[in-house]
PDB file of C-alpha atoms in Angstrom:
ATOM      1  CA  UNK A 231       0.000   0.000   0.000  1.00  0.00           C
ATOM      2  CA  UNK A 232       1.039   3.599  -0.361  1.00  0.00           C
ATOM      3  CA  UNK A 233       1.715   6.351   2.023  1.00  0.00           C
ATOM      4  CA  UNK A 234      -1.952   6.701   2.433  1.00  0.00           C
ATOM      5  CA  UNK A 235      -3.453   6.281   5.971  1.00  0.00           C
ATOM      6  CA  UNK A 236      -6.086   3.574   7.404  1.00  0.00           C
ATOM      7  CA  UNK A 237      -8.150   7.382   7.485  1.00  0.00           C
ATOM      8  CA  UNK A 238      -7.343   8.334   4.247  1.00  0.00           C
ATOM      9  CA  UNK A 239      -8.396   5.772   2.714  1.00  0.00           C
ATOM     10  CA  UNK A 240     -11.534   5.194   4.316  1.00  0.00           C
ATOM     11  CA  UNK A 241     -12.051   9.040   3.422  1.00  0.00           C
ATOM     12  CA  UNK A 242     -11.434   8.371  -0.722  1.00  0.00           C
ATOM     13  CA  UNK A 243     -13.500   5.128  -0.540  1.00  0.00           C
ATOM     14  CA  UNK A 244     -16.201   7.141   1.250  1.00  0.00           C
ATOM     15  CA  UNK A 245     -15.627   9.521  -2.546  1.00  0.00           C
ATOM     16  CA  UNK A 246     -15.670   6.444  -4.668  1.00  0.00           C
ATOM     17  CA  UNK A 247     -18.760   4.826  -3.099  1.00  0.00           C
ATOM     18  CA  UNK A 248     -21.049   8.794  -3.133  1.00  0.00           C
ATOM     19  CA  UNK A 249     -19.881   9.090  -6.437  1.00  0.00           C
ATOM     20  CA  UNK A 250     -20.978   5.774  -7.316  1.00  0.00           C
ATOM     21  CA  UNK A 251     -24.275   6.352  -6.553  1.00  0.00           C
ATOM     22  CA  UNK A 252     -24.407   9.518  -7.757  1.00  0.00           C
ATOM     23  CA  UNK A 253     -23.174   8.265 -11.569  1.00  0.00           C
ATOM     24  CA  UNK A 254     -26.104   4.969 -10.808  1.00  0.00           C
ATOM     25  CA  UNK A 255     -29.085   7.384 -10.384  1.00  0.00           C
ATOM     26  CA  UNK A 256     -27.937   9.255 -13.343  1.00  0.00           C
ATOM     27  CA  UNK A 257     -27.448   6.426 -15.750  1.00  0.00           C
ATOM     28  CA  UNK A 258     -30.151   4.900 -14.115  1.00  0.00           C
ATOM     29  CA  UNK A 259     -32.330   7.804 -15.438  1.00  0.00           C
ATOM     30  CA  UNK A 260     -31.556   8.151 -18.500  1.00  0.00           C
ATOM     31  CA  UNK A 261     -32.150   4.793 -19.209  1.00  0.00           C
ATOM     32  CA  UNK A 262     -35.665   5.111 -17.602  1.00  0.00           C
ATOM     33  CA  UNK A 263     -36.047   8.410 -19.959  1.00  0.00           C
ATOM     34  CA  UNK A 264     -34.881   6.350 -22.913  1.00  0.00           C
ATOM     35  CA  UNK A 265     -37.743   3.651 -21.930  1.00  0.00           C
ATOM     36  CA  UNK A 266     -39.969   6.350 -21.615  1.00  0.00           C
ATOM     37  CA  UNK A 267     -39.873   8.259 -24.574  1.00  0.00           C
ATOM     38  CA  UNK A 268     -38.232   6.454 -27.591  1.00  0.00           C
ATOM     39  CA  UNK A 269     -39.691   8.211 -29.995  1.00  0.00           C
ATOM     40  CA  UNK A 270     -37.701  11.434 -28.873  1.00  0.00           C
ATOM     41  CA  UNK A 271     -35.353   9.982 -30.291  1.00  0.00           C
ATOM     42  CA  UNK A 272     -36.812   9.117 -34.168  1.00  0.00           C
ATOM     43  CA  UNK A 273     -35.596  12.679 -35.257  1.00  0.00           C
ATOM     44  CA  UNK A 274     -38.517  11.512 -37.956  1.00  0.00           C
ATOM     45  CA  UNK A 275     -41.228  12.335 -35.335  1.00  0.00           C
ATOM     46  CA  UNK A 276     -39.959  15.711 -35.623  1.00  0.00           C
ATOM     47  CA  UNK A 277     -41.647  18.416 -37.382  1.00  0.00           C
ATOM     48  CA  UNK A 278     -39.305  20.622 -39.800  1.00  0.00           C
ATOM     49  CA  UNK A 279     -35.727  19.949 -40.627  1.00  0.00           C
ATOM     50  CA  UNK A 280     -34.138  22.307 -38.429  1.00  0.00           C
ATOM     51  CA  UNK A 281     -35.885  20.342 -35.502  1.00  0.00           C
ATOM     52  CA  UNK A 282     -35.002  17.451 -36.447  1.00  0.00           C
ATOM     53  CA  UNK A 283     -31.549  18.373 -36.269  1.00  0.00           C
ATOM     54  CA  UNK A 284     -31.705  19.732 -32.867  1.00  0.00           C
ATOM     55  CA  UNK A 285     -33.285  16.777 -32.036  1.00  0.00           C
ATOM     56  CA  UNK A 286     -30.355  14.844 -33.259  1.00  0.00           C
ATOM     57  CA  UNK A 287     -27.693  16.795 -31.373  1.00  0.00           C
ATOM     58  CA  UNK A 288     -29.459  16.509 -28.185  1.00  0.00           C
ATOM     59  CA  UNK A 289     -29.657  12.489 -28.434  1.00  0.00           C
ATOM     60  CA  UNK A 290     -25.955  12.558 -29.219  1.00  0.00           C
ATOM     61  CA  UNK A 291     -25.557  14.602 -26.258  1.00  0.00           C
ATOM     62  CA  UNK A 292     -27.052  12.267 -24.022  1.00  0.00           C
ATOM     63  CA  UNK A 293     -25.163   9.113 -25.680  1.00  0.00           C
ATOM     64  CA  UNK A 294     -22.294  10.976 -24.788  1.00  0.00           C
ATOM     65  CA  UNK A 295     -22.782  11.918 -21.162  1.00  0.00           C
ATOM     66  CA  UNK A 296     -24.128   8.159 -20.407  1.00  0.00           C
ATOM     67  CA  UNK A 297     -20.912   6.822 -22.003  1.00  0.00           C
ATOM     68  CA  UNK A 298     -19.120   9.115 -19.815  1.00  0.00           C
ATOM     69  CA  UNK A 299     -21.013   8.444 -16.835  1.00  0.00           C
ATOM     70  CA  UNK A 300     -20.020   4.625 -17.665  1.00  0.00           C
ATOM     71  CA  UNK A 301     -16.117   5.166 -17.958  1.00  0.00           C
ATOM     72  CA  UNK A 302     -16.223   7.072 -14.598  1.00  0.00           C
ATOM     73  CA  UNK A 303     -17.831   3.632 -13.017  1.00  0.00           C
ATOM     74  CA  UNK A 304     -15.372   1.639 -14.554  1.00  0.00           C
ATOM     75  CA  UNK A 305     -12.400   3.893 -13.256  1.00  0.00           C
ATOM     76  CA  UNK A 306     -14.362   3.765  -9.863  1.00  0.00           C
ATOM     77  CA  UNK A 307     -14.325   0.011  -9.791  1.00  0.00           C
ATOM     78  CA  UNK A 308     -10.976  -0.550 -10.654  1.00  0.00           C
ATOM     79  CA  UNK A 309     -10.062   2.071  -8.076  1.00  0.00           C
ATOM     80  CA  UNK A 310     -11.591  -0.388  -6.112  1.00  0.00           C
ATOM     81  CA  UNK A 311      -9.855  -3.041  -7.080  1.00  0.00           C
ATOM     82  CA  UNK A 312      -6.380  -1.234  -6.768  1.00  0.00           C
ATOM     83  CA  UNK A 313      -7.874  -0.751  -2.805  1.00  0.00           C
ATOM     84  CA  UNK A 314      -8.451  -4.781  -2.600  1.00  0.00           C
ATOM     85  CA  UNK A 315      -5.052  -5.404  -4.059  1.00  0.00           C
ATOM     86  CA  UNK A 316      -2.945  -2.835  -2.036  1.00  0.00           C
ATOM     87  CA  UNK A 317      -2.017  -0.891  -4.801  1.00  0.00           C
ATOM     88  CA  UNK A 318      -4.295   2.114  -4.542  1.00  0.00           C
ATOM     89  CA  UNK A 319      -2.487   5.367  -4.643  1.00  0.00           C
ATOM     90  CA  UNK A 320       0.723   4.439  -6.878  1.00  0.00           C
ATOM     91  CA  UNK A 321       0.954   5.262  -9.933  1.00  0.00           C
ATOM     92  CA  UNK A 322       0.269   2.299 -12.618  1.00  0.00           C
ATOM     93  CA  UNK A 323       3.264   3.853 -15.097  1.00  0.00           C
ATOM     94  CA  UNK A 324       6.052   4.780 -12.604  1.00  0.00           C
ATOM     95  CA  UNK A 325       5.194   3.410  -9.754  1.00  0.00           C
ATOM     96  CA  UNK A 326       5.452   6.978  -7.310  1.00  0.00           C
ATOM     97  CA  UNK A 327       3.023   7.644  -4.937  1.00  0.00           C
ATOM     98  CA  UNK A 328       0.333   9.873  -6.473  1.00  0.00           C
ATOM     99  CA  UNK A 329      -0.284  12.820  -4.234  1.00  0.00           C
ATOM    100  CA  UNK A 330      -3.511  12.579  -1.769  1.00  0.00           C
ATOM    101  CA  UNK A 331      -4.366  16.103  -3.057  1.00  0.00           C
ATOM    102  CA  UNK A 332      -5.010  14.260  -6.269  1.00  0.00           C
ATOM    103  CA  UNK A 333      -7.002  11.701  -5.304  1.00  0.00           C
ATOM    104  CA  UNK A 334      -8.838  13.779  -3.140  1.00  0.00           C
ATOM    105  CA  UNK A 335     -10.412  15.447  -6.417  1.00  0.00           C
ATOM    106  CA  UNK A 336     -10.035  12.600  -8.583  1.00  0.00           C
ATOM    107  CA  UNK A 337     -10.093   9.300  -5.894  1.00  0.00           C
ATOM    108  CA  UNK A 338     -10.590   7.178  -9.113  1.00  0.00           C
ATOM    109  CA  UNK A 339      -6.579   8.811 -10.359  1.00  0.00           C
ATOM    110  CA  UNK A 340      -4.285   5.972 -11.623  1.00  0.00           C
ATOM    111  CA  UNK A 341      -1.567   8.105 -12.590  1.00  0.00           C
ATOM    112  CA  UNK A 342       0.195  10.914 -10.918  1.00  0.00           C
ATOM    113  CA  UNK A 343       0.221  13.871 -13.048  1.00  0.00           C
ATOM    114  CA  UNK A 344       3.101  13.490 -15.154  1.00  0.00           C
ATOM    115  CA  UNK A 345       2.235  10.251 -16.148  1.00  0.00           C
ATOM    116  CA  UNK A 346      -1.157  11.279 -16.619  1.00  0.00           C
ATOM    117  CA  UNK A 347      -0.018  14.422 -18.905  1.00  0.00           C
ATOM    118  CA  UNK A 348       2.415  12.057 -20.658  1.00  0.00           C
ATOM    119  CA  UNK A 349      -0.360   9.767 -20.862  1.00  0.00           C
ATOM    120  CA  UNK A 350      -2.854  12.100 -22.464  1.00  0.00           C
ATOM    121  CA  UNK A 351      -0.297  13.530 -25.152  1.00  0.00           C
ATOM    122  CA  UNK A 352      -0.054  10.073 -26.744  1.00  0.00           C
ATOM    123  CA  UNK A 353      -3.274   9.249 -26.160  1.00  0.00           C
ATOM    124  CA  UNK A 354      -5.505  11.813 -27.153  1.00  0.00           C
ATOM    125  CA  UNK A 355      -9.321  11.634 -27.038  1.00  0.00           C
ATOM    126  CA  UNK A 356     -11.031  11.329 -29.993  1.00  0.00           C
ATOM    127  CA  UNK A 357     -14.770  13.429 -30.283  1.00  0.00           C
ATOM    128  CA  UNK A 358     -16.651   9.823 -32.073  1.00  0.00           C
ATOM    129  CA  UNK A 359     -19.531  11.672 -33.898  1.00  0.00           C
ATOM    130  CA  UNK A 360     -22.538   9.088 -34.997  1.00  0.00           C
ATOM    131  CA  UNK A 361     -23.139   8.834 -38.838  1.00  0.00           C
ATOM    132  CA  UNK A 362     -26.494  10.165 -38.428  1.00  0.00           C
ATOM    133  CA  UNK A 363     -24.861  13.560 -38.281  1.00  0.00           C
TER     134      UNK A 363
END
């Protein structure tokens, strides 16, 4: 384990498990909103073009922020996992101790910043935009 305290880590696990449950509901609804209203999202339904666009963008949108919402989960359950294995809190590219200041805002961190911004620069994200638009 790292340099982080029995507290500590109680603390960022307390982070991981509100956040959890915070990502849940949301996914959670906007599944239920999917359910609810599928044709919101047959751009068809929609009266003139320039609606129909809109309504395009906005479904996009949400695809978006639920795959987002999903990563975030992920990361929280391997952050998890890293707890369970004793490895929580060290970087998974050089091994340092990644600063509890960090993982205070980002408790799910698996890199400490260099690594991260070294990380980032080679891995870039790409904006996926669906063939409908």
């Amino acid at each position: 384990m790292t340099g982080l305290s029995s507290e500590e880590l109680d603390i960022l696990r307390a982070r991981l498990d509100a956040r959890e449950a915070e990502l849940g509901a949301q996914v959670r609804g906007m599944n239920e909103e999917a359910e609810e209203a599928p044709s919101r999202a047959a751009p068809h339904n929609v009266g003139d073009l320039g609606e129909q666009g809109e309504e395009l963008i906005r479904g996009a949108v949400r695809h978006a922020e639920k795959e987002r919402d999903q990563m975030e989960l992920r990361q929280i359950a391997d952050a998890r996992e890293r707890m369970d294995l004793g490895t929580y809190g060290s970087c998974v590219d050089c091994g340092a101790d990644i600063p509890v200041e960090r993982l205070e805002v980002l408790p799910f961190s698996d890199r400490c910043v260099s690594c991260q911004e070294a990380y980032e620069a080679a891995n870039p994200i790409g904006v996926r935009i669906p063939p409908a638009l």
